[in-house]
Amino acid sequence: SLYDRYGQKVMAGDSLSSTVTPVTISQSGRYTLVLDAFSSNVANAQVAYAFTARQFVDGTQTLPADGVVLGQIQAPGQVQSYTFDVQTADVWAFDSWTNRGDMAWSLLRDGVAIINSVTLSGSDASQRLSAMRLEAAHYELRVWAGSNATGEFQFQMLQGAQAGALTLGTSVQGTLNPGRATQAYRLTGTAGDKLAYTAVSGGYYDA
């Protein structure tokens, strides 16, 4: 556990076999880290240990105009945040280009989480609904890694208003590049219309 100079616990104790959730200290000064053995350990045993205390800076940046992000978790516990403003309510979709179950994302609207802790490997349409309606507000998309994981990640936020126009009855051809990408199309329907799509060709993907 970590204590400040007044003896107040600022970081809860945990096993050295796991990564402790980072904390932000509120006061400058000396802190004391207490490493305590389990009472169940053999009294005359010698228990080896090793750990690394890290200081790191979370990243905050603006979501690029095309919504494509290539980021990196540089240290365990680091969070990379991407902010954007929605001026008019619209349908958006989060498209993960990284197949990692030890990395996750959350979406906050005006500081309140509306989507929480979804893995990057579980964000496609086959695993869960990836499209969502976002009302006009300020948003922050956070990406982090679990355990001791680090490394690069890539995703795209697609906006419905920027989707390509779709003409009913007309065959559409395209290429998903990279192969984990998502392509969006928009069309105008009338109440009572019965719609369907028929695959002409293509590989493995979800619609």
JSON list of N, CA and C in Angstrom, two decimals, residues 72-107:
[
{"chain": "A", "resi": 72, "resn": "GLN", "atom": "N", "xyz": [-0.61, 4.24, -28.87]},
{"chain": "A", "resi": 72, "resn": "GLN", "atom": "CA", "xyz": [0.26, 3.30, -28.16]},
{"chain": "A", "resi": 72, "resn": "GLN", "atom": "C", "xyz": [0.11, 3.45, -26.65]},
{"chain": "A", "resi": 73, "resn": "ILE", "atom": "N", "xyz": [0.00, 2.33, -25.98]},
{"chain": "A", "resi": 73, "resn": "ILE", "atom": "CA", "xyz": [0.08, 2.28, -24.52]},
{"chain": "A", "resi": 73, "resn": "ILE", "atom": "C", "xyz": [1.54, 2.03, -24.20]},
{"chain": "A", "resi": 74, "resn": "GLN", "atom": "N", "xyz": [2.20, 3.04, -23.63]},
{"chain": "A", "resi": 74, "resn": "GLN", "atom": "CA", "xyz": [3.64, 2.97, -23.43]},
{"chain": "A", "resi": 74, "resn": "GLN", "atom": "C", "xyz": [4.03, 2.31, -22.11]},
{"chain": "A", "resi": 75, "resn": "ALA", "atom": "N", "xyz": [3.12, 2.29, -21.14]},
{"chain": "A", "resi": 75, "resn": "ALA", "atom": "CA", "xyz": [3.40, 1.70, -19.84]},
{"chain": "A", "resi": 75, "resn": "ALA", "atom": "C", "xyz": [2.11, 1.12, -19.27]},
{"chain": "A", "resi": 76, "resn": "PRO", "atom": "N", "xyz": [2.20, 0.05, -18.50]},
{"chain": "A", "resi": 76, "resn": "PRO", "atom": "CA", "xyz": [0.99, -0.52, -17.89]},
{"chain": "A", "resi": 76, "resn": "PRO", "atom": "C", "xyz": [0.24, 0.52, -17.07]},
{"chain": "A", "resi": 77, "resn": "GLY", "atom": "N", "xyz": [-1.06, 0.59, -17.28]},
{"chain": "A", "resi": 77, "resn": "GLY", "atom": "CA", "xyz": [-1.88, 1.54, -16.55]},
{"chain": "A", "resi": 77, "resn": "GLY", "atom": "C", "xyz": [-2.08, 2.87, -17.23]},
{"chain": "A", "resi": 78, "resn": "GLN", "atom": "N", "xyz": [-1.33, 3.13, -18.30]},
{"chain": "A", "resi": 78, "resn": "GLN", "atom": "CA", "xyz": [-1.48, 4.40, -19.02]},
{"chain": "A", "resi": 78, "resn": "GLN", "atom": "C", "xyz": [-2.80, 4.43, -19.77]},
{"chain": "A", "resi": 79, "resn": "VAL", "atom": "N", "xyz": [-3.39, 5.62, -19.89]},
{"chain": "A", "resi": 79, "resn": "VAL", "atom": "CA", "xyz": [-4.64, 5.81, -20.62]},
{"chain": "A", "resi": 79, "resn": "VAL", "atom": "C", "xyz": [-4.40, 6.81, -21.74]},
{"chain": "A", "resi": 80, "resn": "GLN", "atom": "N", "xyz": [-4.86, 6.47, -22.93]},
{"chain": "A", "resi": 80, "resn": "GLN", "atom": "CA", "xyz": [-4.81, 7.39, -24.06]},
{"chain": "A", "resi": 80, "resn": "GLN", "atom": "C", "xyz": [-6.23, 7.86, -24.34]},
{"chain": "A", "resi": 81, "resn": "SER", "atom": "N", "xyz": [-6.44, 9.18, -24.35]},
{"chain": "A", "resi": 81, "resn": "SER", "atom": "CA", "xyz": [-7.78, 9.75, -24.52]},
{"chain": "A", "resi": 81, "resn": "SER", "atom": "C", "xyz": [-7.86, 10.55, -25.82]},
{"chain": "A", "resi": 82, "resn": "TYR", "atom": "N", "xyz": [-9.03, 10.48, -26.46]},
{"chain": "A", "resi": 82, "resn": "TYR", "atom": "CA", "xyz": [-9.28, 11.20, -27.72]},
{"chain": "A", "resi": 82, "resn": "TYR", "atom": "C", "xyz": [-10.60, 11.94, -27.58]},
{"chain": "A", "resi": 83, "resn": "THR", "atom": "N", "xyz": [-10.55, 13.25, -27.72]},
{"chain": "A", "resi": 83, "resn": "THR", "atom": "CA", "xyz": [-11.73, 14.08, -27.51]},
{"chain": "A", "resi": 83, "resn": "THR", "atom": "C", "xyz": [-12.31, 14.56, -28.84]},
{"chain": "A", "resi": 84, "resn": "PHE", "atom": "N", "xyz": [-13.62, 14.75, -28.87]},
{"chain": "A", "resi": 84, "resn": "PHE", "atom": "CA", "xyz": [-14.29, 15.30, -30.04]},
{"chain": "A", "resi": 84, "resn": "PHE", "atom": "C", "xyz": [-15.63, 15.86, -29.62]},
{"chain": "A", "resi": 85, "resn": "ASP", "atom": "N", "xyz": [-16.14, 16.77, -30.43]},
{"chain": "A", "resi": 85, "resn": "ASP", "atom": "CA", "xyz": [-17.43, 17.40, -30.17]},
{"chain": "A", "resi": 85, "resn": "ASP", "atom": "C", "xyz": [-18.42, 17.02, -31.27]},
{"chain": "A", "resi": 86, "resn": "VAL", "atom": "N", "xyz": [-19.60, 16.66, -30.87]},
{"chain": "A", "resi": 86, "resn": "VAL", "atom": "CA", "xyz": [-20.69, 16.37, -31.80]},
{"chain": "A", "resi": 86, "resn": "VAL", "atom": "C", "xyz": [-21.62, 17.57, -31.82]},
{"chain": "A", "resi": 87, "resn": "GLN", "atom": "N", "xyz": [-21.74, 18.20, -32.97]},
{"chain": "A", "resi": 87, "resn": "GLN", "atom": "CA", "xyz": [-22.58, 19.39, -33.09]},
{"chain": "A", "resi": 87, "resn": "GLN", "atom": "C", "xyz": [-24.04, 19.05, -33.32]},
{"chain": "A", "resi": 88, "resn": "THR", "atom": "N", "xyz": [-24.28, 17.96, -34.08]},
{"chain": "A", "resi": 88, "resn": "THR", "atom": "CA", "xyz": [-25.64, 17.53, -34.40]},
{"chain": "A", "resi": 88, "resn": "THR", "atom": "C", "xyz": [-25.75, 16.04, -34.14]},
{"chain": "A", "resi": 89, "resn": "ALA", "atom": "N", "xyz": [-26.81, 15.62, -33.48]},
{"chain": "A", "resi": 89, "resn": "ALA", "atom": "CA", "xyz": [-26.99, 14.20, -33.17]},
{"chain": "A", "resi": 89, "resn": "ALA", "atom": "C", "xyz": [-26.90, 13.35, -34.43]},
{"chain": "A", "resi": 90, "resn": "ASP", "atom": "N", "xyz": [-26.20, 12.23, -34.34]},
{"chain": "A", "resi": 90, "resn": "ASP", "atom": "CA", "xyz": [-25.98, 11.38, -35.51]},
{"chain": "A", "resi": 90, "resn": "ASP", "atom": "C", "xyz": [-25.61, 9.98, -35.03]},
{"chain": "A", "resi": 91, "resn": "VAL", "atom": "N", "xyz": [-25.63, 9.04, -35.96]},
{"chain": "A", "resi": 91, "resn": "VAL", "atom": "CA", "xyz": [-25.18, 7.67, -35.69]},
{"chain": "A", "resi": 91, "resn": "VAL", "atom": "C", "xyz": [-23.67, 7.59, -35.92]},
{"chain": "A", "resi": 92, "resn": "TRP", "atom": "N", "xyz": [-22.97, 7.04, -34.94]},
{"chain": "A", "resi": 92, "resn": "TRP", "atom": "CA", "xyz": [-21.53, 6.83, -35.03]},
{"chain": "A", "resi": 92, "resn": "TRP", "atom": "C", "xyz": [-21.23, 5.35, -34.81]},
{"chain": "A", "resi": 93, "resn": "ALA", "atom": "N", "xyz": [-20.07, 4.91, -35.27]},
{"chain": "A", "resi": 93, "resn": "ALA", "atom": "CA", "xyz": [-19.67, 3.52, -35.07]},
{"chain": "A", "resi": 93, "resn": "ALA", "atom": "C", "xyz": [-18.20, 3.47, -34.67]},
{"chain": "A", "resi": 94, "resn": "PHE", "atom": "N", "xyz": [-17.90, 2.67, -33.65]},
{"chain": "A", "resi": 94, "resn": "PHE", "atom": "CA", "xyz": [-16.51, 2.43, -33.25]},
{"chain": "A", "resi": 94, "resn": "PHE", "atom": "C", "xyz": [-16.03, 1.17, -33.96]},
{"chain": "A", "resi": 95, "resn": "ASP", "atom": "N", "xyz": [-14.93, 1.29, -34.69]},
{"chain": "A", "resi": 95, "resn": "ASP", "atom": "CA", "xyz": [-14.39, 0.18, -35.48]},
{"chain": "A", "resi": 95, "resn": "ASP", "atom": "C", "xyz": [-12.98, -0.13, -35.00]},
{"chain": "A", "resi": 96, "resn": "SER", "atom": "N", "xyz": [-12.80, -1.24, -34.31]},
{"chain": "A", "resi": 96, "resn": "SER", "atom": "CA", "xyz": [-11.48, -1.64, -33.83]},
{"chain": "A", "resi": 96, "resn": "SER", "atom": "C", "xyz": [-10.70, -2.32, -34.95]},
{"chain": "A", "resi": 97, "resn": "TRP", "atom": "N", "xyz": [-9.46, -1.89, -35.13]},
{"chain": "A", "resi": 97, "resn": "TRP", "atom": "CA", "xyz": [-8.55, -2.53, -36.08]},
{"chain": "A", "resi": 97, "resn": "TRP", "atom": "C", "xyz": [-7.50, -3.35, -35.35]},
{"chain": "A", "resi": 98, "resn": "THR", "atom": "N", "xyz": [-7.70, -3.55, -34.06]},
{"chain": "A", "resi": 98, "resn": "THR", "atom": "CA", "xyz": [-6.73, -4.26, -33.23]},
{"chain": "A", "resi": 98, "resn": "THR", "atom": "C", "xyz": [-7.41, -5.43, -32.53]},
{"chain": "A", "resi": 99, "resn": "ASN", "atom": "N", "xyz": [-6.91, -6.63, -32.74]},
{"chain": "A", "resi": 99, "resn": "ASN", "atom": "CA", "xyz": [-7.52, -7.82, -32.17]},
{"chain": "A", "resi": 99, "resn": "ASN", "atom": "C", "xyz": [-6.80, -8.19, -30.87]},
{"chain": "A", "resi": 100, "resn": "ARG", "atom": "N", "xyz": [-7.07, -7.40, -29.82]},
{"chain": "A", "resi": 100, "resn": "ARG", "atom": "CA", "xyz": [-6.45, -7.65, -28.52]},
{"chain": "A", "resi": 100, "resn": "ARG", "atom": "C", "xyz": [-7.49, -7.62, -27.42]},
{"chain": "A", "resi": 101, "resn": "GLY", "atom": "N", "xyz": [-7.55, -8.72, -26.67]},
{"chain": "A", "resi": 101, "resn": "GLY", "atom": "CA", "xyz": [-8.50, -8.80, -25.57]},
{"chain": "A", "resi": 101, "resn": "GLY", "atom": "C", "xyz": [-7.99, -8.16, -24.30]},
{"chain": "A", "resi": 102, "resn": "ASP", "atom": "N", "xyz": [-6.70, -7.76, -24.26]},
{"chain": "A", "resi": 102, "resn": "ASP", "atom": "CA", "xyz": [-6.15, -7.12, -23.07]},
{"chain": "A", "resi": 102, "resn": "ASP", "atom": "C", "xyz": [-6.13, -5.60, -23.19]},
{"chain": "A", "resi": 103, "resn": "MET", "atom": "N", "xyz": [-6.78, -5.06, -24.22]},
{"chain": "A", "resi": 103, "resn": "MET", "atom": "CA", "xyz": [-6.96, -3.62, -24.35]},
{"chain": "A", "resi": 103, "resn": "MET", "atom": "C", "xyz": [-8.45, -3.32, -24.45]},
{"chain": "A", "resi": 104, "resn": "ALA", "atom": "N", "xyz": [-8.87, -2.21, -23.86]},
{"chain": "A", "resi": 104, "resn": "ALA", "atom": "CA", "xyz": [-10.30, -1.88, -23.82]},
{"chain": "A", "resi": 104, "resn": "ALA", "atom": "C", "xyz": [-10.51, -0.39, -24.06]},
{"chain": "A", "resi": 105, "resn": "TRP", "atom": "N", "xyz": [-11.77, -0.03, -24.35]},
{"chain": "A", "resi": 105, "resn": "TRP", "atom": "CA", "xyz": [-12.11, 1.38, -24.57]},
{"chain": "A", "resi": 105, "resn": "TRP", "atom": "C", "xyz": [-13.41, 1.71, -23.85]},
{"chain": "A", "resi": 106, "resn": "SER", "atom": "N", "xyz": [-13.53, 2.97, -23.52]},
{"chain": "A", "resi": 106, "resn": "SER", "atom": "CA", "xyz": [-14.76, 3.51, -22.94]},
{"chain": "A", "resi": 106, "resn": "SER", "atom": "C", "xyz": [-15.08, 4.84, -23.61]},
{"chain": "A", "resi": 107, "resn": "LEU", "atom": "N", "xyz": [-16.33, 5.23, -23.59]},
{"chain": "A", "resi": 107, "resn": "LEU", "atom": "CA", "xyz": [-16.76, 6.50, -24.18]},
{"chain": "A", "resi": 107, "resn": "LEU", "atom": "C", "xyz": [-17.49, 7.30, -23.13]}
]
